[in-house]
PDB file of C-alpha atoms in Angstrom:
ATOM      1  CA  MET A 171      17.847  31.636  38.426  1.00  0.00           C
ATOM      2  CA  LEU A 172      16.738  31.865  35.042  1.00  0.00           C
ATOM      3  CA  MET A 173      19.855  34.105  33.817  1.00  0.00           C
ATOM      4  CA  ALA A 174      21.958  36.649  34.045  1.00  0.00           C
ATOM      5  CA  LEU A 175      23.079  40.183  32.305  1.00  0.00           C
ATOM      6  CA  GLY A 176      26.004  41.610  33.967  1.00  0.00           C
ATOM      7  CA  MET A 177      24.463  41.111  38.202  1.00  0.00           C
ATOM      8  CA  PHE A 178      20.531  41.394  37.147  1.00  0.00           C
ATOM      9  CA  VAL A 179      19.704  38.261  37.554  1.00  0.00           C
ATOM     10  CA  PHE A 180      16.131  36.942  35.759  1.00  0.00           C
ATOM     11  CA  GLU A 181      14.168  35.255  38.176  1.00  0.00           C
ATOM     12  CA  VAL A 182      10.756  34.891  38.770  1.00  0.00           C
ATOM     13  CA  GLY A 183      11.029  37.849  42.167  1.00  0.00           C
ATOM     14  CA  SER A 184      12.118  39.953  39.152  1.00  0.00           C
ATOM     15  CA  VAL A 185      11.969  39.073  35.438  1.00  0.00           C
ATOM     16  CA  PRO A 186      11.460  36.076  34.738  1.00  0.00           C
ATOM     17  CA  TYR A 187      10.840  35.479  30.772  1.00  0.00           C
ATOM     18  CA  GLN A 188       8.540  33.244  29.030  1.00  0.00           C
ATOM     19  CA  GLN A 189      10.227  32.876  25.998  1.00  0.00           C
ATOM     20  CA  LEU A 190      13.785  33.254  24.812  1.00  0.00           C
ATOM     21  CA  LYS A 191      14.063  33.415  21.253  1.00  0.00           C
ATOM     22  CA  ARG A 192      17.553  33.328  19.233  1.00  0.00           C
ATOM     23  CA  ALA A 193      18.338  34.479  15.766  1.00  0.00           C
ATOM     24  CA  THR A 194      22.016  34.058  13.990  1.00  0.00           C
ATOM     25  CA  GLU A 195      23.198  35.222  10.749  1.00  0.00           C
ATOM     26  CA  TRP A 196      26.308  34.995   8.846  1.00  0.00           C
ATOM     27  CA  ARG A 197      27.154  37.826   6.062  1.00  0.00           C
ATOM     28  CA  HIS A 198      27.622  35.927   2.449  1.00  0.00           C
ATOM     29  CA  ALA A 199      29.013  39.187  -0.228  1.00  0.00           C
ATOM     30  CA  SER A 200      27.291  38.495  -3.656  1.00  0.00           C
ATOM     31  CA  GLN A 201      28.855  39.349  -6.923  1.00  0.00           C
ATOM     32  CA  SER A 202      26.675  39.762 -10.123  1.00  0.00           C
ATOM     33  CA  ARG A 203      27.889  37.171 -13.136  1.00  0.00           C
ATOM     34  CA  VAL A 204      26.686  37.378 -17.015  1.00  0.00           C
ATOM     35  CA  GLY A 205      24.397  34.435 -18.079  1.00  0.00           C
ATOM     36  CA  ASP A 206      24.818  32.450 -14.275  1.00  0.00           C
ATOM     37  CA  ARG A 207      23.699  32.946 -10.226  1.00  0.00           C
ATOM     38  CA  PRO A 208      25.505  35.304  -8.542  1.00  0.00           C
ATOM     39  CA  ALA A 209      29.107  34.128  -6.583  1.00  0.00           C
ATOM     40  CA  TYR A 210      29.395  34.638  -3.430  1.00  0.00           C
ATOM     41  CA  GLN A 211      31.769  35.005  -0.493  1.00  0.00           C
ATOM     42  CA  PHE A 212      31.561  34.270   3.430  1.00  0.00           C
ATOM     43  CA  VAL A 213      32.556  37.567   4.958  1.00  0.00           C
ATOM     44  CA  GLY A 214      31.917  36.462   8.926  1.00  0.00           C
ATOM     45  CA  PRO A 215      29.252  36.515  11.684  1.00  0.00           C
ATOM     46  CA  GLY A 216      26.495  38.793  11.255  1.00  0.00           C
ATOM     47  CA  ALA A 217      23.956  39.474  13.916  1.00  0.00           C
ATOM     48  CA  ASP A 218      23.268  37.652  17.047  1.00  0.00           C
ATOM     49  CA  THR A 219      20.032  38.496  18.592  1.00  0.00           C
ATOM     50  CA  ILE A 220      18.511  36.817  21.669  1.00  0.00           C
ATOM     51  CA  THR A 221      14.962  38.240  22.831  1.00  0.00           C
ATOM     52  CA  LEU A 222      13.072  37.642  25.938  1.00  0.00           C
ATOM     53  CA  THR A 223       9.391  38.283  26.085  1.00  0.00           C
ATOM     54  CA  GLY A 224       7.349  37.711  29.041  1.00  0.00           C
ATOM     55  CA  THR A 225       4.784  38.884  31.410  1.00  0.00           C
ATOM     56  CA  LEU A 226       4.900  39.988  34.649  1.00  0.00           C
ATOM     57  CA  LEU A 227       2.842  40.212  37.512  1.00  0.00           C
ATOM     58  CA  PRO A 228       3.770  42.913  39.834  1.00  0.00           C
ATOM     59  CA  GLU A 229       1.912  41.451  42.661  1.00  0.00           C
ATOM     60  CA  PHE A 230       3.867  38.077  42.485  1.00  0.00           C
ATOM     61  CA  THR A 231       6.951  38.768  39.930  1.00  0.00           C
ATOM     62  CA  GLY A 232       9.028  42.020  39.612  1.00  0.00           C
ATOM     63  CA  GLY A 233       7.807  45.055  37.818  1.00  0.00           C
ATOM     64  CA  ARG A 234       8.529  48.124  36.547  1.00  0.00           C
ATOM     65  CA  VAL A 235      11.046  49.016  38.623  1.00  0.00           C
ATOM     66  CA  ASP A 236      12.552  45.908  37.389  1.00  0.00           C
ATOM     67  CA  LEU A 237      12.522  46.473  33.624  1.00  0.00           C
ATOM     68  CA  ASP A 238      14.056  50.378  34.685  1.00  0.00           C
ATOM     69  CA  GLU A 239      16.994  48.540  36.291  1.00  0.00           C
ATOM     70  CA  ILE A 240      17.185  47.072  32.769  1.00  0.00           C
ATOM     71  CA  ARG A 241      17.089  50.381  31.007  1.00  0.00           C
ATOM     72  CA  ASP A 242      19.425  52.018  33.698  1.00  0.00           C
ATOM     73  CA  MET A 243      21.912  49.163  32.227  1.00  0.00           C
ATOM     74  CA  ALA A 244      20.932  50.029  28.196  1.00  0.00           C
ATOM     75  CA  ASP A 245      21.652  53.654  28.810  1.00  0.00           C
ATOM     76  CA  LYS A 246      24.802  53.241  29.937  1.00  0.00           C
ATOM     77  CA  GLY A 247      25.510  51.990  26.126  1.00  0.00           C
ATOM     78  CA  GLN A 248      27.928  48.921  27.768  1.00  0.00           C
ATOM     79  CA  ALA A 249      28.231  45.090  27.212  1.00  0.00           C
ATOM     80  CA  TRP A 250      27.214  43.143  29.805  1.00  0.00           C
ATOM     81  CA  PRO A 251      28.217  38.775  30.191  1.00  0.00           C
ATOM     82  CA  LEU A 252      25.287  36.757  29.631  1.00  0.00           C
ATOM     83  CA  VAL A 253      24.915  33.417  31.702  1.00  0.00           C
ATOM     84  CA  GLU A 254      22.057  30.495  31.691  1.00  0.00           C
ATOM     85  CA  GLY A 255      20.914  29.593  35.119  1.00  0.00           C
ATOM     86  CA  THR A 256      22.695  26.384  33.105  1.00  0.00           C
ATOM     87  CA  GLY A 257      26.021  28.164  33.758  1.00  0.00           C
ATOM     88  CA  ARG A 258      26.561  27.934  29.459  1.00  0.00           C
ATOM     89  CA  GLN A 259      28.306  31.583  28.893  1.00  0.00           C
ATOM     90  CA  TYR A 260      26.653  33.275  25.992  1.00  0.00           C
ATOM     91  CA  GLY A 261      29.463  36.145  25.861  1.00  0.00           C
ATOM     92  CA  LEU A 262      29.037  39.916  25.856  1.00  0.00           C
ATOM     93  CA  TRP A 263      26.010  41.737  24.857  1.00  0.00           C
ATOM     94  CA  VAL A 264      24.409  44.876  24.656  1.00  0.00           C
ATOM     95  CA  ILE A 265      20.492  46.152  25.374  1.00  0.00           C
ATOM     96  CA  THR A 266      18.865  47.351  21.988  1.00  0.00           C
ATOM     97  CA  LYS A 267      15.419  47.342  22.981  1.00  0.00           C
ATOM     98  CA  VAL A 268      12.900  47.359  26.093  1.00  0.00           C
ATOM     99  CA  ASP A 269       9.189  47.119  25.170  1.00  0.00           C
ATOM    100  CA  GLU A 270       6.269  47.433  27.617  1.00  0.00           C
ATOM    101  CA  THR A 271       2.827  47.414  27.276  1.00  0.00           C
ATOM    102  CA  SER A 272       0.680  47.591  30.870  1.00  0.00           C
ATOM    103  CA  SER A 273      -2.825  46.925  31.052  1.00  0.00           C
ATOM    104  CA  ALA A 274      -5.429  45.591  33.832  1.00  0.00           C
ATOM    105  CA  PHE A 275      -4.575  48.591  36.060  1.00  0.00           C
ATOM    106  CA  PHE A 276      -5.128  48.882  40.053  1.00  0.00           C
ATOM    107  CA  ARG A 277      -7.040  52.356  40.985  1.00  0.00           C
ATOM    108  CA  ASP A 278      -4.006  54.070  41.858  1.00  0.00           C
ATOM    109  CA  GLY A 279      -2.752  53.650  38.129  1.00  0.00           C
ATOM    110  CA  ALA A 280       0.168  50.701  39.060  1.00  0.00           C
ATOM    111  CA  ALA A 281      -0.343  48.293  36.447  1.00  0.00           C
ATOM    112  CA  ALA A 282      -1.492  45.070  37.248  1.00  0.00           C
ATOM    113  CA  LYS A 283      -0.016  43.542  34.447  1.00  0.00           C
ATOM    114  CA  ILE A 284       3.188  44.139  32.398  1.00  0.00           C
ATOM    115  CA  ASP A 285       4.149  42.663  28.794  1.00  0.00           C
ATOM    116  CA  PHE A 286       7.686  43.030  28.000  1.00  0.00           C
ATOM    117  CA  THR A 287       9.920  42.300  24.960  1.00  0.00           C
ATOM    118  CA  LEU A 288      13.749  43.102  25.866  1.00  0.00           C
ATOM    119  CA  THR A 289      16.292  42.530  23.072  1.00  0.00           C
ATOM    120  CA  LEU A 290      19.590  41.646  23.297  1.00  0.00           C
ATOM    121  CA  GLU A 291      22.912  41.915  20.770  1.00  0.00           C
ATOM    122  CA  HIS A 292      25.643  39.824  20.739  1.00  0.00           C
ATOM    123  CA  VAL A 293      29.148  42.106  20.592  1.00  0.00           C
ATOM    124  CA  ASP A 294      32.387  41.108  20.160  1.00  0.00           C
ATOM    125  CA  ASP A 295      33.924  38.559  23.029  1.00  0.00           C
ATOM    126  CA  ARG A 296      37.498  40.483  22.726  1.00  0.00           C
ATOM    127  CA  ARG A 297      36.060  43.917  23.356  1.00  0.00           C
ATOM    128  CA  THR A 298      36.061  44.119  26.776  1.00  0.00           C
ATOM    129  CA  ASP A 299      36.610  47.799  27.247  1.00  0.00           C
ATOM    130  CA  LEU A 300      33.063  47.327  26.511  1.00  0.00           C
ATOM    131  CA  MET A 301      32.292  45.504  29.328  1.00  0.00           C
ATOM    132  CA  GLY A 302      30.046  47.097  32.350  1.00  0.00           C
ATOM    133  CA  ASP A 303      31.079  47.788  35.769  1.00  0.00           C
ATOM    134  CA  LEU A 304      29.622  45.100  37.964  1.00  0.00           C
ATOM    135  CA  THR A 305      30.695  46.796  40.479  1.00  0.00           C
ATOM    136  CA  ILE A 306      28.100  49.422  40.667  1.00  0.00           C
ATOM    137  CA  SER A 307      25.259  47.409  40.003  1.00  0.00           C
ATOM    138  CA  THR A 308      26.292  44.861  42.487  1.00  0.00           C
ATOM    139  CA  LEU A 309      26.576  47.936  45.343  1.00  0.00           C
ATOM    140  CA  ALA A 310      22.967  49.186  43.776  1.00  0.00           C
ATOM    141  CA  ARG A 311      21.410  46.074  43.964  1.00  0.00           C
ATOM    142  CA  LEU A 312      22.736  44.836  47.425  1.00  0.00           C
ATOM    143  CA  ASP A 313      21.895  48.596  49.128  1.00  0.00           C
ATOM    144  CA  GLY A 314      18.232  47.802  47.362  1.00  0.00           C
ATOM    145  CA  ALA A 315      18.283  44.442  49.281  1.00  0.00           C
ATOM    146  CA  TYR A 316      19.749  45.109  52.931  1.00  0.00           C
ATOM    147  CA  ALA A 317      17.767  48.837  52.895  1.00  0.00           C
TER     148      ALA A 317
END
C-alpha cells in the first residue's frame, strides 16, 4: 500500500502514483507604509495541497474504474483521512480535481495507457462533520471483491 484516502487504497492494483507533490502555504497580511517596506502580520496557515501524478496501464494496474471511484468520492463533497503506507497520518483531505488523459487505444476504444493527476486539499482536521462515510465505501469495495 502506497497510501489510503478514506477506504480507497493507492496500490499497484488500483492507482499507483509515481509522484507525490505537496505545496504548503502560510498567509501574511501586508500593510503599505510611506517611505518603508510594507509591514507584514502572520494571519495563519494557507492552502495545503497534495498532487498525485502517475500512469495507469490497465492490463497491469487499475484503470478508468478506479479513477471513477475517486470521482464518486469527490462527488460526495466530503473530507477523507489520508494515511501513508508507513502509517504517517496527514489529516482530512478533500478531492478537488482529477485530470485524466487516455492514449494508446485498443480496438474496442479502451485505453492501454491513462495518465492522471489527482489534486487533494487539506481541510480543518477538527471538522469531523465534513468526514466521508467510510462504511459505505468499505461495503462497496467488499461487494466488488466478493462478486
